[in-house]
Amino acid sequence: MKSRKLVYLGLALVGVFSVVRAASGEVPLESVPKVDLNRYTGRWFEIARYPNRFERKCDSNAAATYSLRSDGKISVVNTCKTREGKVTQSNGWAKVVDQKTGSKLKVTFFWPFFGDYWIVDLSPNYEYAVIGEPNRKYLWILSRTAKMDDKLYAEIAGRLAAKGYDASKLERGKQTD
């Protein structure tokens, strides 16, 4: 009898917590249901991002190149051009943490520190991807091409509010090459 009361109390607390989270606007972030990592690998151009400290020196031409490694991890090479015109490069790797979907990764550039890398929007033909993380502190819009059509950008940005992101915080990237 006592254990049943604890179960009901637990369920009630979960319910209250869910209502409070929903009322506060904090909805759990969902990643896309399935990513073919073979199709996802390759070069992606940064179209827009939330400002962040690790890209503060990047002025233009930000891009990421992903490739599958033989150990099942993903090689990550980020590049950009500084205001002085110097190309910088950061090398890291990612591990897939959600094997069922392939859409949740952990990325490191400074092992043993990892960051969440969740693919939260992805075009069916892998022409664009939106990357976020559960706390919504980081956000990137990536494209296979250096430029993105304004209409497509607006459509993607328009879907971000439903995911709990503020599209007005996005900074558009510059591609000069």
Short mmCIF file of C-alpha atoms in Angstrom, two decimals:
data_model
loop_
_atom_site.label_atom_id
_atom_site.label_comp_id
_atom_site.label_asym_id
_atom_site.label_seq_id
_atom_site.Cartn_x
_atom_site.Cartn_y
_atom_site.Cartn_z
CA MET A 1 0.00 0.00 0.00
CA LYS A 2 2.79 2.40 0.93
CA SER A 3 4.64 1.74 -2.34
CA ARG A 4 1.47 2.44 -4.35
CA LYS A 5 1.13 5.82 -2.64
CA LEU A 6 4.74 6.59 -3.52
CA VAL A 7 4.09 5.68 -7.14
CA TYR A 8 1.04 7.97 -7.24
CA LEU A 9 2.98 10.75 -5.56
CA GLY A 10 5.78 10.32 -8.07
CA LEU A 11 3.37 10.43 -11.00
CA ALA A 12 1.67 13.51 -9.56
CA LEU A 13 5.03 15.27 -9.18
CA VAL A 14 5.99 14.39 -12.76
CA GLY A 15 2.65 15.78 -13.93
CA VAL A 16 3.07 19.01 -11.98
CA PHE A 17 6.64 19.38 -13.24
CA SER A 18 5.46 18.87 -16.85
CA VAL A 19 2.72 21.50 -16.49
CA VAL A 20 5.17 23.98 -14.96
CA ARG A 21 7.68 23.38 -17.78
CA ALA A 22 5.00 23.76 -20.44
CA ALA A 23 3.64 26.92 -18.80
CA SER A 24 7.12 28.42 -18.65
CA GLY A 25 7.56 27.77 -22.36
CA GLU A 26 10.41 25.32 -21.80
CA VAL A 27 9.58 22.41 -24.06
CA PRO A 28 12.11 19.59 -24.35
CA LEU A 29 14.13 19.90 -27.53
CA GLU A 30 13.54 17.16 -30.08
CA SER A 31 16.06 16.09 -32.67
CA VAL A 32 15.07 14.83 -36.11
CA PRO A 33 13.82 11.22 -36.15
CA LYS A 34 16.55 9.81 -38.40
CA VAL A 35 19.89 10.86 -39.89
CA ASP A 36 21.86 8.88 -42.43
CA LEU A 37 25.35 9.76 -41.25
CA ASN A 38 26.85 8.68 -44.58
CA ARG A 39 24.74 11.34 -46.31
CA TYR A 40 25.36 13.86 -43.54
CA THR A 41 29.14 13.73 -43.85
CA GLY A 42 30.90 16.21 -46.10
CA ARG A 43 31.26 19.97 -46.14
CA TRP A 44 28.69 22.32 -44.60
CA PHE A 45 28.74 26.12 -44.77
CA GLU A 46 27.61 28.19 -41.80
CA ILE A 47 24.70 30.35 -42.89
CA ALA A 48 23.80 31.70 -39.43
CA ARG A 49 24.59 31.10 -35.77
CA TYR A 50 23.90 32.27 -32.28
CA PRO A 51 26.93 34.28 -31.16
CA ASN A 52 29.35 32.13 -29.18
CA ARG A 53 32.77 32.49 -27.60
CA PHE A 54 34.56 29.85 -29.63
CA GLU A 55 33.76 31.56 -32.94
CA ARG A 56 34.38 35.12 -31.78
CA LYS A 57 37.46 35.45 -34.03
CA CYS A 58 35.58 34.19 -37.09
CA ASP A 59 34.62 36.93 -39.50
CA SER A 60 33.65 34.99 -42.62
CA ASN A 61 33.71 31.71 -44.51
CA ALA A 62 32.85 29.52 -41.54
CA ALA A 63 32.44 25.90 -42.57
CA ALA A 64 32.54 22.41 -41.10
CA THR A 65 33.64 19.18 -42.71
CA TYR A 66 32.53 15.85 -41.25
CA SER A 67 33.86 12.42 -42.16
CA LEU A 68 33.23 8.96 -40.75
CA ARG A 69 36.17 7.30 -39.04
CA SER A 70 36.88 3.58 -38.97
CA ASP A 71 36.19 3.49 -35.21
CA GLY A 72 32.59 4.70 -35.70
CA LYS A 73 33.31 8.25 -34.60
CA ILE A 74 33.07 11.32 -36.81
CA SER A 75 35.98 13.59 -37.62
CA VAL A 76 35.09 17.28 -37.33
CA VAL A 77 37.13 20.05 -38.98
CA ASN A 78 35.87 23.61 -38.54
CA THR A 79 37.41 26.47 -40.51
CA CYS A 80 36.81 30.19 -40.82
CA LYS A 81 38.54 33.39 -41.86
CA THR A 82 39.45 36.04 -39.27
CA ARG A 83 39.08 39.80 -39.75
CA GLU A 84 42.77 39.84 -40.66
CA GLY A 85 42.12 37.35 -43.46
CA LYS A 86 43.85 34.42 -41.75
CA VAL A 87 42.20 31.01 -42.08
CA THR A 88 41.87 29.20 -38.76
CA GLN A 89 41.08 25.55 -38.23
CA SER A 90 39.81 23.54 -35.26
CA ASN A 91 39.99 19.75 -35.29
CA GLY A 92 37.72 17.59 -33.18
CA TRP A 93 35.59 14.51 -33.24
CA ALA A 94 32.09 13.41 -32.40
CA LYS A 95 30.47 10.28 -31.08
CA VAL A 96 26.91 9.25 -31.80
CA VAL A 97 24.97 9.06 -28.52
CA ASP A 98 21.60 8.13 -30.00
CA GLN A 99 22.26 5.09 -32.19
CA LYS A 100 18.56 4.72 -33.04
CA THR A 101 18.24 8.11 -34.75
CA GLY A 102 21.83 9.19 -35.39
CA SER A 103 20.67 12.74 -34.70
CA LYS A 104 22.25 13.29 -31.27
CA LEU A 105 26.00 13.58 -31.06
CA LYS A 106 28.59 14.70 -28.54
CA VAL A 107 31.41 16.77 -30.03
CA THR A 108 34.79 17.59 -28.54
CA PHE A 109 37.56 19.91 -29.62
CA PHE A 110 39.19 19.81 -26.17
CA TRP A 111 38.93 16.28 -24.78
CA PRO A 112 37.55 15.36 -22.24
CA PHE A 113 35.01 18.17 -22.63
CA PHE A 114 32.04 17.40 -24.90
CA GLY A 115 29.15 19.50 -26.13
CA ASP A 116 25.75 18.38 -27.30
CA TYR A 117 25.28 18.51 -31.06
CA TRP A 118 21.68 17.73 -31.97
CA ILE A 119 20.37 17.85 -35.50
CA VAL A 120 16.99 19.51 -34.94
CA ASP A 121 16.00 20.22 -38.55
CA LEU A 122 17.24 18.57 -41.73
CA SER A 123 16.05 18.80 -45.30
CA PRO A 124 15.05 15.49 -46.90
CA ASN A 125 17.82 15.87 -49.48
CA TYR A 126 20.42 17.01 -46.90
CA GLU A 127 20.75 20.48 -48.44
CA TYR A 128 20.48 22.20 -45.04
CA ALA A 129 20.69 21.27 -41.37
CA VAL A 130 19.93 23.07 -38.13
CA ILE A 131 22.08 22.20 -35.14
CA GLY A 132 21.16 22.95 -31.54
CA GLU A 133 21.51 21.63 -28.03
CA PRO A 134 19.01 20.99 -25.22
CA ASN A 135 19.64 24.25 -23.33
CA ARG A 136 19.21 26.28 -26.53
CA LYS A 137 22.36 28.27 -25.85
CA TYR A 138 23.84 27.34 -29.23
CA LEU A 139 22.30 27.22 -32.69
CA TRP A 140 23.64 26.91 -36.22
CA ILE A 141 22.01 26.88 -39.64
CA LEU A 142 24.20 24.99 -42.10
CA SER A 143 23.95 24.55 -45.85
CA ARG A 144 25.71 22.49 -48.50
CA THR A 145 26.13 25.71 -50.48
CA ALA A 146 27.88 28.89 -49.36
CA LYS A 147 24.73 30.97 -49.91
CA MET A 148 21.15 30.21 -48.93
CA ASP A 149 18.04 31.53 -50.62
CA ASP A 150 16.36 34.16 -48.41
CA LYS A 151 12.99 32.44 -48.70
CA LEU A 152 14.43 29.12 -47.48
CA TYR A 153 16.27 30.91 -44.64
CA ALA A 154 13.01 32.59 -43.57
CA GLU A 155 11.18 29.24 -43.61
CA ILE A 156 13.84 27.63 -41.42
CA ALA A 157 13.96 30.61 -39.06
CA GLY A 158 10.16 30.55 -38.86
CA ARG A 159 10.21 26.99 -37.51
CA LEU A 160 12.68 27.80 -34.73
CA ALA A 161 10.15 29.34 -32.33
CA ALA A 162 8.29 26.01 -32.14
CA LYS A 163 11.59 24.47 -31.07
CA GLY A 164 12.08 27.10 -28.34
CA TYR A 165 14.67 29.22 -30.16
CA ASP A 166 14.67 32.97 -30.76
CA ALA A 167 15.54 33.48 -34.43
CA SER A 168 16.20 37.18 -33.82
CA LYS A 169 19.44 36.17 -32.02
CA LEU A 170 20.85 34.58 -35.18
CA GLU A 171 23.77 36.28 -36.86
CA ARG A 172 24.02 35.69 -40.60
CA GLY A 173 27.38 34.39 -41.73
CA LYS A 174 29.43 35.93 -44.51
CA GLN A 175 30.85 33.86 -47.33
CA THR A 176 33.40 35.78 -49.38
CA ASP A 177 35.00 32.99 -51.38
#
